[in-house]
PDB file of C-alpha atoms in Angstrom:
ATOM      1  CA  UNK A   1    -190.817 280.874 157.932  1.00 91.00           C
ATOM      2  CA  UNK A   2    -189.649 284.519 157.030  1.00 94.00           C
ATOM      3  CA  UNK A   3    -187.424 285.667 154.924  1.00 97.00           C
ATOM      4  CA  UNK A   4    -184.955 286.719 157.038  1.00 97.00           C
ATOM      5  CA  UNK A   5    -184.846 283.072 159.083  1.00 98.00           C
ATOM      6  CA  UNK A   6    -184.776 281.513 155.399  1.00 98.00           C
ATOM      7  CA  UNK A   7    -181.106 283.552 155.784  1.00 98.00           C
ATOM      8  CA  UNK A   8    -180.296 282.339 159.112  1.00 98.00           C
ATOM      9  CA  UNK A   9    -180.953 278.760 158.908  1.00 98.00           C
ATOM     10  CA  UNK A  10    -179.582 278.389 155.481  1.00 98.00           C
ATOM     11  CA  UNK A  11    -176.182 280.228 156.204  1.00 98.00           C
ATOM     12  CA  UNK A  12    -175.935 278.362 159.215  1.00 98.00           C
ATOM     13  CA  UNK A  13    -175.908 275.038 157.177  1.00 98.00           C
ATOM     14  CA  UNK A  14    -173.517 276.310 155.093  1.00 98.00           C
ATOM     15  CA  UNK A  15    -171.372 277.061 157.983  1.00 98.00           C
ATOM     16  CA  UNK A  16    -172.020 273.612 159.456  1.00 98.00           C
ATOM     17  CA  UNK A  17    -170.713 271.872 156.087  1.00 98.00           C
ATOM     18  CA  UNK A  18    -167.838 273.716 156.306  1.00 98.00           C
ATOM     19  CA  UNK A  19    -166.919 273.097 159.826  1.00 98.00           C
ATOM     20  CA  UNK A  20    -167.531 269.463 159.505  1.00 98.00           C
ATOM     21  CA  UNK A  21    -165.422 269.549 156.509  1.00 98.00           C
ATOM     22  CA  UNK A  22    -162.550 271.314 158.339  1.00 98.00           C
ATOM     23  CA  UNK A  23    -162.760 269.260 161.506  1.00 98.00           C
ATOM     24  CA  UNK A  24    -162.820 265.780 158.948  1.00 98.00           C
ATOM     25  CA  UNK A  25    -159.122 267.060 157.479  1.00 98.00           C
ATOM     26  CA  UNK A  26    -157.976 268.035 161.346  1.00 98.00           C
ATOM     27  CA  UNK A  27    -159.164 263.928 162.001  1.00 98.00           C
ATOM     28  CA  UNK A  28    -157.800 262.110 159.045  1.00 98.00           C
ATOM     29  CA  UNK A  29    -154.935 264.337 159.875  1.00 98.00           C
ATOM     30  CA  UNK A  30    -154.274 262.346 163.089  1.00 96.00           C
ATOM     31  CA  UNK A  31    -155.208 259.525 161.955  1.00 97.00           C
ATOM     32  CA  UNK A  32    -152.569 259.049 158.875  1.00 97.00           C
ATOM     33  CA  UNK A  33    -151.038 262.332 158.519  1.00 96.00           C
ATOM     34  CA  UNK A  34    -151.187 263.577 154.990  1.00 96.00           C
ATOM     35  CA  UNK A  35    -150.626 267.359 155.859  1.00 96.00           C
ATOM     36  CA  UNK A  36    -149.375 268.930 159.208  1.00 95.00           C
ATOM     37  CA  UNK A  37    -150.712 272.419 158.345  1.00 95.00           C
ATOM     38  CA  UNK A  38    -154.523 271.097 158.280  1.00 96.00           C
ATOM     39  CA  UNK A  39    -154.055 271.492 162.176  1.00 95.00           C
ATOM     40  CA  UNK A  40    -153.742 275.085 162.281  1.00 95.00           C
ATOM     41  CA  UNK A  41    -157.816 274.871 160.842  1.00 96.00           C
ATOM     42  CA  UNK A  42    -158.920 274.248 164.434  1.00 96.00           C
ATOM     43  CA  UNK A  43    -159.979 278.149 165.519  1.00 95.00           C
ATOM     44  CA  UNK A  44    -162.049 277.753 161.766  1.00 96.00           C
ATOM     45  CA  UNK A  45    -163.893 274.506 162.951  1.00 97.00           C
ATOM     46  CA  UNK A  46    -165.157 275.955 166.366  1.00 97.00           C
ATOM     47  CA  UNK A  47    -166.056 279.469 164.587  1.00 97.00           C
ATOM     48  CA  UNK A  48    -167.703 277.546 161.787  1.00 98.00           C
ATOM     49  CA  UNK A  49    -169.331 275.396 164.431  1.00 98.00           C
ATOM     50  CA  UNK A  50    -170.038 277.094 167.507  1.00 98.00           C
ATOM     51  CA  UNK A  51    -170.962 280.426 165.785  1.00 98.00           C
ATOM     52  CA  UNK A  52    -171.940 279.852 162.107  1.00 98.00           C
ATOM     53  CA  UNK A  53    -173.854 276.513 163.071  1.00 98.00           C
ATOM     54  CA  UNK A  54    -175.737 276.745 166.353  1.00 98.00           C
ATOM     55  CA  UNK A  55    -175.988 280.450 166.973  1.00 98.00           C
ATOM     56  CA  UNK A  56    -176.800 281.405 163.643  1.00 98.00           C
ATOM     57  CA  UNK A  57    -179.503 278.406 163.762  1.00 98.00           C
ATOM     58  CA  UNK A  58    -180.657 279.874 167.109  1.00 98.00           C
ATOM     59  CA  UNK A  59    -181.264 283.305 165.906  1.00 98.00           C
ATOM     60  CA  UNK A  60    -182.622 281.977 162.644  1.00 98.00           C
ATOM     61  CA  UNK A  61    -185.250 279.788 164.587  1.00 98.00           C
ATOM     62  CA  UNK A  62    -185.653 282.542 167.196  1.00 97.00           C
ATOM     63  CA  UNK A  63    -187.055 285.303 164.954  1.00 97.00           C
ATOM     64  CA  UNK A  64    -188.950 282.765 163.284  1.00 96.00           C
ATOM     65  CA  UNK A  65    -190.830 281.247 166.192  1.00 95.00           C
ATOM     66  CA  UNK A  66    -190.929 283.489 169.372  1.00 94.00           C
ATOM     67  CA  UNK A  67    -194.689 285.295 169.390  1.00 92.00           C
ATOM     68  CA  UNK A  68    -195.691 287.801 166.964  1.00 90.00           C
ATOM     69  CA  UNK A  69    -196.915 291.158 167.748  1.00 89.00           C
ATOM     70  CA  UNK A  70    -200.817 292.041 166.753  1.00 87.00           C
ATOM     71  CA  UNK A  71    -200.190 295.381 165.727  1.00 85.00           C
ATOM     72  CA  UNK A  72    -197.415 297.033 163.772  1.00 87.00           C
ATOM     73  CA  UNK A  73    -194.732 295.201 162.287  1.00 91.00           C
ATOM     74  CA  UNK A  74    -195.790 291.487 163.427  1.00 89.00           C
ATOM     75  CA  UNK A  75    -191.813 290.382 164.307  1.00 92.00           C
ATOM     76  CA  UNK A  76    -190.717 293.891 165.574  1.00 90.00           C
ATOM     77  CA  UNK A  77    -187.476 295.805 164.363  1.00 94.00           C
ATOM     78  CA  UNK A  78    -186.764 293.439 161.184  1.00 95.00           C
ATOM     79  CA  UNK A  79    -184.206 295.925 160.078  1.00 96.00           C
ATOM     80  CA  UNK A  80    -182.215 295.421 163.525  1.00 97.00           C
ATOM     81  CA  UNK A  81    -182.484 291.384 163.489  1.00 98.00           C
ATOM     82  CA  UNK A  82    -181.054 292.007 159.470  1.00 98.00           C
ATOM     83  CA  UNK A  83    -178.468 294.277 160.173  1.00 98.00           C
ATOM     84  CA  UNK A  84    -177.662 291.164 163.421  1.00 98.00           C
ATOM     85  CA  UNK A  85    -177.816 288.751 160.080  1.00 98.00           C
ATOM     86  CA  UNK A  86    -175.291 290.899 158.501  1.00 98.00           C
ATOM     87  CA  UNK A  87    -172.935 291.601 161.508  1.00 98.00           C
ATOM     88  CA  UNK A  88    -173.236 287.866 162.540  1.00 98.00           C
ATOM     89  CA  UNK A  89    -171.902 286.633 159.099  1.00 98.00           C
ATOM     90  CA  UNK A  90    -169.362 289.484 158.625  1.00 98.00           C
ATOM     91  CA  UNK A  91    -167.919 288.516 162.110  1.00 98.00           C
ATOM     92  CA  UNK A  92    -167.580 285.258 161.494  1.00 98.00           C
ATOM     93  CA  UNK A  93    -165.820 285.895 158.082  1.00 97.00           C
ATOM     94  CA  UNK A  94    -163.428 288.138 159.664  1.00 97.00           C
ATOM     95  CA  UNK A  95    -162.792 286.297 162.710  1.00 96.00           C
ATOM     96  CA  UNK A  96    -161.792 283.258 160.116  1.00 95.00           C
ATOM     97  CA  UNK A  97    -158.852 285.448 158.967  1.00 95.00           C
ATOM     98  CA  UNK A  98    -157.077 285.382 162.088  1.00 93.00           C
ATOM     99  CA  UNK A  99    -154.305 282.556 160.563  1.00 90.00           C
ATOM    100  CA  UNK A 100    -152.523 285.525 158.680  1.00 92.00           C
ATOM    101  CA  UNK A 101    -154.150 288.465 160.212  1.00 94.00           C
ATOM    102  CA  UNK A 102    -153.737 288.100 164.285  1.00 94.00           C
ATOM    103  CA  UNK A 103    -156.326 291.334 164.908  1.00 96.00           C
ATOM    104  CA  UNK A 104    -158.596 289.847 162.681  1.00 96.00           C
ATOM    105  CA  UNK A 105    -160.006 287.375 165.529  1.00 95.00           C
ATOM    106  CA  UNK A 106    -160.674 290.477 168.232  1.00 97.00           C
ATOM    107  CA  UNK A 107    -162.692 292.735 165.007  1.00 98.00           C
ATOM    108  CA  UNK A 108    -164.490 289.429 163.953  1.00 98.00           C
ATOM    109  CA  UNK A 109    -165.602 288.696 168.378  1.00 97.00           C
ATOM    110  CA  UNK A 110    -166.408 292.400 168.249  1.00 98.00           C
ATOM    111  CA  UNK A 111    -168.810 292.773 165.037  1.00 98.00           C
ATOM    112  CA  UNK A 112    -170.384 289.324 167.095  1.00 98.00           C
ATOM    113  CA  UNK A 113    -170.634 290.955 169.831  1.00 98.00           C
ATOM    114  CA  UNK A 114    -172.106 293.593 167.913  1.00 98.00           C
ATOM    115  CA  UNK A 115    -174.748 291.111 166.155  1.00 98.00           C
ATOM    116  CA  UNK A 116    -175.479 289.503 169.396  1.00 98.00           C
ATOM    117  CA  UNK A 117    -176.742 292.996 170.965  1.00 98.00           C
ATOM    118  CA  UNK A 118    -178.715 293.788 167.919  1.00 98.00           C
ATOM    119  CA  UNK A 119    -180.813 290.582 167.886  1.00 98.00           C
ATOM    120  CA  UNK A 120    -181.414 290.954 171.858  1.00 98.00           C
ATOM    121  CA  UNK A 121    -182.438 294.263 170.637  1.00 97.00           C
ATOM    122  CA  UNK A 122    -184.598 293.549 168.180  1.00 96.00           C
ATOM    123  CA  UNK A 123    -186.490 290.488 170.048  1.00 96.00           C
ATOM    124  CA  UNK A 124    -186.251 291.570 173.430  1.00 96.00           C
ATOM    125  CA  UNK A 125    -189.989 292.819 172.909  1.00 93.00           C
ATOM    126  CA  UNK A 126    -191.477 289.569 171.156  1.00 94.00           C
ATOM    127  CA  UNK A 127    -190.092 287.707 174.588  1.00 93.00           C
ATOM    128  CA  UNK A 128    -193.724 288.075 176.132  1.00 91.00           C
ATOM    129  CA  UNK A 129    -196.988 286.182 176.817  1.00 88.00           C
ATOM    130  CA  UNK A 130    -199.144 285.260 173.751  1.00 74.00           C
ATOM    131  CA  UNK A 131    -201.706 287.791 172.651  1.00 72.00           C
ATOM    132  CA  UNK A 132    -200.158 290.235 175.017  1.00 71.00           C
TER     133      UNK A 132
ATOM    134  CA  UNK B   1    -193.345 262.654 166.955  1.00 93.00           C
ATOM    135  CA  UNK B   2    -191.378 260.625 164.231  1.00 96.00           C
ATOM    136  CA  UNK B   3    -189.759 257.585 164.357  1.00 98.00           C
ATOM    137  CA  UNK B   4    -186.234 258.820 163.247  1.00 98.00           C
ATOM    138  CA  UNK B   5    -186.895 262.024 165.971  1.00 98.00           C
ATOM    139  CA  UNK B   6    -187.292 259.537 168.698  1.00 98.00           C
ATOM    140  CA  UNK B   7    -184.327 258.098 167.872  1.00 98.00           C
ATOM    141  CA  UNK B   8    -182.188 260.971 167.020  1.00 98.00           C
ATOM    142  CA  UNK B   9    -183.001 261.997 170.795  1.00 98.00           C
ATOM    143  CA  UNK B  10    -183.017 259.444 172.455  1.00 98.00           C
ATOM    144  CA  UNK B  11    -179.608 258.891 170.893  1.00 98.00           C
ATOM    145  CA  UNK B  12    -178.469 262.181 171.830  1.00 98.00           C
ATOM    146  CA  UNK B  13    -179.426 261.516 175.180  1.00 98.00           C
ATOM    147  CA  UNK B  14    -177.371 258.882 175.837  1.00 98.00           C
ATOM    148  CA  UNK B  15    -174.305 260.751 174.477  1.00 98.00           C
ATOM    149  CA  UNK B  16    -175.237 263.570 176.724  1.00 98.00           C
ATOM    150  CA  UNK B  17    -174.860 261.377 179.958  1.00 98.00           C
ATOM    151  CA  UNK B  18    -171.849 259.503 178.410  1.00 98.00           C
ATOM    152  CA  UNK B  19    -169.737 262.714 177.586  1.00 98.00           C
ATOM    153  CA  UNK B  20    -171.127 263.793 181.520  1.00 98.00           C
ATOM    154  CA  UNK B  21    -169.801 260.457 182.873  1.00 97.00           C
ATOM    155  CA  UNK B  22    -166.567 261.198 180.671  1.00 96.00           C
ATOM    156  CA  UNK B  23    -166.340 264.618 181.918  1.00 96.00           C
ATOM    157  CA  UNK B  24    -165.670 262.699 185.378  1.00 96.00           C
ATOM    158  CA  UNK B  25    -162.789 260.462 184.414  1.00 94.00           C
ATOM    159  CA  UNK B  26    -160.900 263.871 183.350  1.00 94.00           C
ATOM    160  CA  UNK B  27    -161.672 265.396 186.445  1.00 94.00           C
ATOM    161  CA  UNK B  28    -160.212 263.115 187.944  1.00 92.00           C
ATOM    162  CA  UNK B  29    -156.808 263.689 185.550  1.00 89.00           C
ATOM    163  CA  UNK B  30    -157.547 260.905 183.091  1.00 85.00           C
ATOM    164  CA  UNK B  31    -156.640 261.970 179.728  1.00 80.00           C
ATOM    165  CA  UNK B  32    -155.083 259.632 176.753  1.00 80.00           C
ATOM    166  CA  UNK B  33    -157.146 261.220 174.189  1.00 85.00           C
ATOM    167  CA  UNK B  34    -160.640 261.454 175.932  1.00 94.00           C
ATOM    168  CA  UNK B  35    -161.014 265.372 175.993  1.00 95.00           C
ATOM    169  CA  UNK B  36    -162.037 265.742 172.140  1.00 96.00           C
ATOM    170  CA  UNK B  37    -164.520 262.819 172.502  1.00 97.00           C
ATOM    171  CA  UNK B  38    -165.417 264.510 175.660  1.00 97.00           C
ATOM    172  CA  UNK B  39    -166.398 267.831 173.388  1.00 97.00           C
ATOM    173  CA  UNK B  40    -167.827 266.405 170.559  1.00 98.00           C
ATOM    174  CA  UNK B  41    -169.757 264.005 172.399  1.00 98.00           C
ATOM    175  CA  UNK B  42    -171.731 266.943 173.729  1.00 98.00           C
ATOM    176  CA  UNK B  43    -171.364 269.512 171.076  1.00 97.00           C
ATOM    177  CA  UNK B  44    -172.059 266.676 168.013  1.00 98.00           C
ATOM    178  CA  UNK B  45    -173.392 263.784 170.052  1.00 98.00           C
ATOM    179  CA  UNK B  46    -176.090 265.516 172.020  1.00 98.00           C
ATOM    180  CA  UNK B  47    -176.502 269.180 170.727  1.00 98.00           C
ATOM    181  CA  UNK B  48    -176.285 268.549 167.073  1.00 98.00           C
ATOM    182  CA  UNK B  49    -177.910 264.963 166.930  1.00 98.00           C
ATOM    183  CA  UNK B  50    -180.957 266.831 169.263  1.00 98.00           C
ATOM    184  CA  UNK B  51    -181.219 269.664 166.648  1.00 98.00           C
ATOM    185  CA  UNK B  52    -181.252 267.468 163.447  1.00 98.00           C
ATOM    186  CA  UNK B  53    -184.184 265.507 165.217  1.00 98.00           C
ATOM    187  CA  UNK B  54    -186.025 268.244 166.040  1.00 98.00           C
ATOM    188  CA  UNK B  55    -185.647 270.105 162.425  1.00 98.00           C
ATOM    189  CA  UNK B  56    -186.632 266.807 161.086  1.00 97.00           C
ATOM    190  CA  UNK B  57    -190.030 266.824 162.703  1.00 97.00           C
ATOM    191  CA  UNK B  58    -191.183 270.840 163.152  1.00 96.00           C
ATOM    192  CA  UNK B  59    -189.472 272.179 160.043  1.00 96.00           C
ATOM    193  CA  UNK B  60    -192.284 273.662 156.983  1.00 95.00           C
ATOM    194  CA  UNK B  61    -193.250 270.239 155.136  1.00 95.00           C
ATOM    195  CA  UNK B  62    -191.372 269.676 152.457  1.00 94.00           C
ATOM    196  CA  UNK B  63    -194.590 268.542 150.153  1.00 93.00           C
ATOM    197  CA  UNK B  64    -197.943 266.651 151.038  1.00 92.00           C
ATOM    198  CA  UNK B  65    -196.514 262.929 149.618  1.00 93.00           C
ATOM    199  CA  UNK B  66    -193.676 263.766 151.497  1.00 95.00           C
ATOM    200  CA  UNK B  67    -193.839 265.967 154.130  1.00 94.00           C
ATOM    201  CA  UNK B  68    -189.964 265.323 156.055  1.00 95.00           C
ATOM    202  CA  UNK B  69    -188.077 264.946 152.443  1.00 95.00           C
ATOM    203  CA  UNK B  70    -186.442 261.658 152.126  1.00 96.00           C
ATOM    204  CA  UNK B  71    -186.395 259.225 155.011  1.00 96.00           C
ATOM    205  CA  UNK B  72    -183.531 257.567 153.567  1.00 97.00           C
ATOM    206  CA  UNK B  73    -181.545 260.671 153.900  1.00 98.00           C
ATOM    207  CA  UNK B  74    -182.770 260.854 157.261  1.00 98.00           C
ATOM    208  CA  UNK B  75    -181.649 257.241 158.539  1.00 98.00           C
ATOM    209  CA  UNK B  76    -178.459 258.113 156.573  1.00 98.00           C
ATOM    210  CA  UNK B  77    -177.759 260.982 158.623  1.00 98.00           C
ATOM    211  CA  UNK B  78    -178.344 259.046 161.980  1.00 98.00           C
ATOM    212  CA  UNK B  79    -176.248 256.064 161.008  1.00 98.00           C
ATOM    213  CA  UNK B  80    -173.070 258.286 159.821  1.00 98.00           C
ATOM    214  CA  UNK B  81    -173.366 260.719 162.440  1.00 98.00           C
ATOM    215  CA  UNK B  82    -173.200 258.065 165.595  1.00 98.00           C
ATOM    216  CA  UNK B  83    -171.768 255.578 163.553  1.00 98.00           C
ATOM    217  CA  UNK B  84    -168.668 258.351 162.772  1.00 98.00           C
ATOM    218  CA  UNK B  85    -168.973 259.327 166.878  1.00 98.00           C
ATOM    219  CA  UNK B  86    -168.427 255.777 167.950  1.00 98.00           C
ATOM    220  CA  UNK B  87    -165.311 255.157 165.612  1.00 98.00           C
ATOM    221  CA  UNK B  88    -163.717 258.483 167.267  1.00 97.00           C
ATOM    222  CA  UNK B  89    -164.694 257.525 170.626  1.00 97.00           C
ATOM    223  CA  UNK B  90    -162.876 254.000 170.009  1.00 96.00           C
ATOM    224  CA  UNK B  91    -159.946 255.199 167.786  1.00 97.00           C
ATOM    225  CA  UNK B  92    -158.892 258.863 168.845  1.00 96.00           C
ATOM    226  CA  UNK B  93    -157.315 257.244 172.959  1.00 95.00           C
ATOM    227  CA  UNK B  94    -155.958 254.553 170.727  1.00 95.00           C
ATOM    228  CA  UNK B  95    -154.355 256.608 168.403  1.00 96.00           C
ATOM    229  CA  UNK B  96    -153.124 259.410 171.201  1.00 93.00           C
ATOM    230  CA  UNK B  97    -151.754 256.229 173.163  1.00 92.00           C
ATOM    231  CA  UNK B  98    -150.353 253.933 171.191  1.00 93.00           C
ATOM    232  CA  UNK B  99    -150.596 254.482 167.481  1.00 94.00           C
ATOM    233  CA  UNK B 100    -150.897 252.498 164.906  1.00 96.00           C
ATOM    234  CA  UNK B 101    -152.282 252.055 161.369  1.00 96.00           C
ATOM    235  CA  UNK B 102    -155.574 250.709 162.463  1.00 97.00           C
ATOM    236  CA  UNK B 103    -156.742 253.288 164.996  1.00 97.00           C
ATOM    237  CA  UNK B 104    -154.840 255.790 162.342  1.00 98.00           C
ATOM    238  CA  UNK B 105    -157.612 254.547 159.324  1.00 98.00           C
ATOM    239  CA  UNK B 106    -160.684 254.566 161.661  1.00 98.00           C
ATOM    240  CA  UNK B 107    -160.165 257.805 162.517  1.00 98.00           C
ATOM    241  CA  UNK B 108    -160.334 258.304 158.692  1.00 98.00           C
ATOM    242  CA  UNK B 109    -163.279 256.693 158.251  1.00 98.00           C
ATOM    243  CA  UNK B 110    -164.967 258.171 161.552  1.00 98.00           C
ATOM    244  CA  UNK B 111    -163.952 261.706 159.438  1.00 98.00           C
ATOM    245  CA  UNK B 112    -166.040 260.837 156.650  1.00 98.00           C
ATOM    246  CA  UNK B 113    -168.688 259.221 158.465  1.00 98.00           C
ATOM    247  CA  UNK B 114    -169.109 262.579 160.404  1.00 98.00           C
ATOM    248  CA  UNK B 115    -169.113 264.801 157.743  1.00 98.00           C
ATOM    249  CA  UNK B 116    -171.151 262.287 155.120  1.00 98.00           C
ATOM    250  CA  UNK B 117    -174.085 262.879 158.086  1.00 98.00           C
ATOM    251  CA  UNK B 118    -173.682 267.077 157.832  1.00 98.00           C
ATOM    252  CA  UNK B 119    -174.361 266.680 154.099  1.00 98.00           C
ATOM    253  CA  UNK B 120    -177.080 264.326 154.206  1.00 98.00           C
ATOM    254  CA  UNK B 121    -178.621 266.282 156.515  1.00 98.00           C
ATOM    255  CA  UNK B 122    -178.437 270.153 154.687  1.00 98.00           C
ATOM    256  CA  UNK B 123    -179.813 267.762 151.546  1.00 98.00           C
ATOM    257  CA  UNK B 124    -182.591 266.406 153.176  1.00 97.00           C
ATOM    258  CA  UNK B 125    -183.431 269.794 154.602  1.00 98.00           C
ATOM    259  CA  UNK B 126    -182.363 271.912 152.156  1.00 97.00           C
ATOM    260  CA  UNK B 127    -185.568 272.595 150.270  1.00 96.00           C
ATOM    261  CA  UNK B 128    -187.898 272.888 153.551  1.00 97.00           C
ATOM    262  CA  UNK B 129    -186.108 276.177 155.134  1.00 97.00           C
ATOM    263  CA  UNK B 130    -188.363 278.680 152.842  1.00 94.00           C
ATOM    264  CA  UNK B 131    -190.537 281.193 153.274  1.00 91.00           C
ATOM    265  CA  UNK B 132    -194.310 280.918 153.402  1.00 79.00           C
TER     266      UNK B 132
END
């Protein structure tokens, strides 16, 4: 596995800890109520989940597994796919904030956005036969 | 293919066509609690349960004695996660309908259960996301 999906798939089980963790409180919580607030952790759960978990996984096992190139750097643009890694992460972070910062969900989408086009750019090349 | 893979998908299968058979009764306006086991049936039940079974079998080995990490760990991971799923399913329309303490304390447990399966599962798998 390379380094960089060492990054993915390991931040992406740190994001799936913590969404389990947050969606456990938001269940106990209807199940005996111990502390209203632990509802408002619901846009953190699907982030956490949706985004940090399975996309993160899917990029992580992406770069890792889609064919190599022969010549040249063997997985392509690394330096896009990293600077996805680091867009992905930072979007998620930010997007988290949204509870007391409203704009921070729309900046956090948009840096995923932005970390979505970079890995499409970076891969879209590996995306062919083997040996071709 | 491994034992615990075949039944980690085989499981998820069958909470794929539930939550699709579930996704018919709120169609059809049915609610009393249903949507959430609706979503995590699919998201947890079939996406999550399919990915820990596949990780489980293609991930690097994590040594030659023991080349899928613990198997206890493993079977830990499956029991807790559908064990965890099938509390919800039971307890979350009880508690949305008529509440009370039991459905309130399964839900607890079903919290635990579900995230007691996340952290199995980043132990167990932990140490074989590295580089080569």
């Amino acid at each position: 596995m390379s380094r960089l999906s060492v990054w993915f798939v390991r931040a992406s089980f740190l994001y799936l800890l913590a969404g389990l963790f947050f969606g456990g409180l938001m269940l106990a919580q209807k199940g005996i109520p111990f502390y209203a607030p632990a509802l408002h952790l619901l846009p953190l759960h699907m982030e956490f989940l949706l985004v940090g978990w399975l996309i993160q996984l899917a990029f992580g096992v992406a770069f890792w597994i889609i064919p190599r190139f022969s010549n040249g750097s063997a997985r392509g643009p690394v330096r896009l796919v990293w600077l996805s890694f680091a867009f992905l992460n930072a979007g998620i972070l930010i997007a988290a904030l949204q509870y007391w910062f409203p704009s921070a969900f729309a900046v956090g989408r948009a840096a995923e956005v932005g970390a979505a086009l970079l890995f499409i750019l970076g891969s879209w090349q590996r995306v062919k036969p083997q040996g071709a | 293919m491994p034992l615990l893979t075949r039944v980690f998908i085989k499981t998820g299968m069958i909470c794929l066509a539930l939550a699709l058979a579930l996704g018919v009764l709120l169609a059809f306006g049915v609610t009393n609690g249903l949507f959430p086991v609706y979503i995590h049936l699919l998201v947890f039940g079939w996406l999550t349960q399919l990915i820990f079974g596949v990780i489980f079998w293609m991930f690097p080995k994590y040594s030659a004695e023991r080349p899928r990490g613990s198997e206890t760990l493993g079977w830990l991971t499956y029991v807790s996660l559908n064990l965890g799923l099938l509390l919800r399913a039971i307890a979350e329309p009880l508690q949305s309908t008529q509440p009370n303490s039991f459905s309130g304390w399964t839900l607890v447990v079903s919290a635990l259960l579900q995230f007691l399966a996340g952290l199995a599962f980043v132990l167990n798998s932990w140490k074989r996301v590295r580089e080569r």
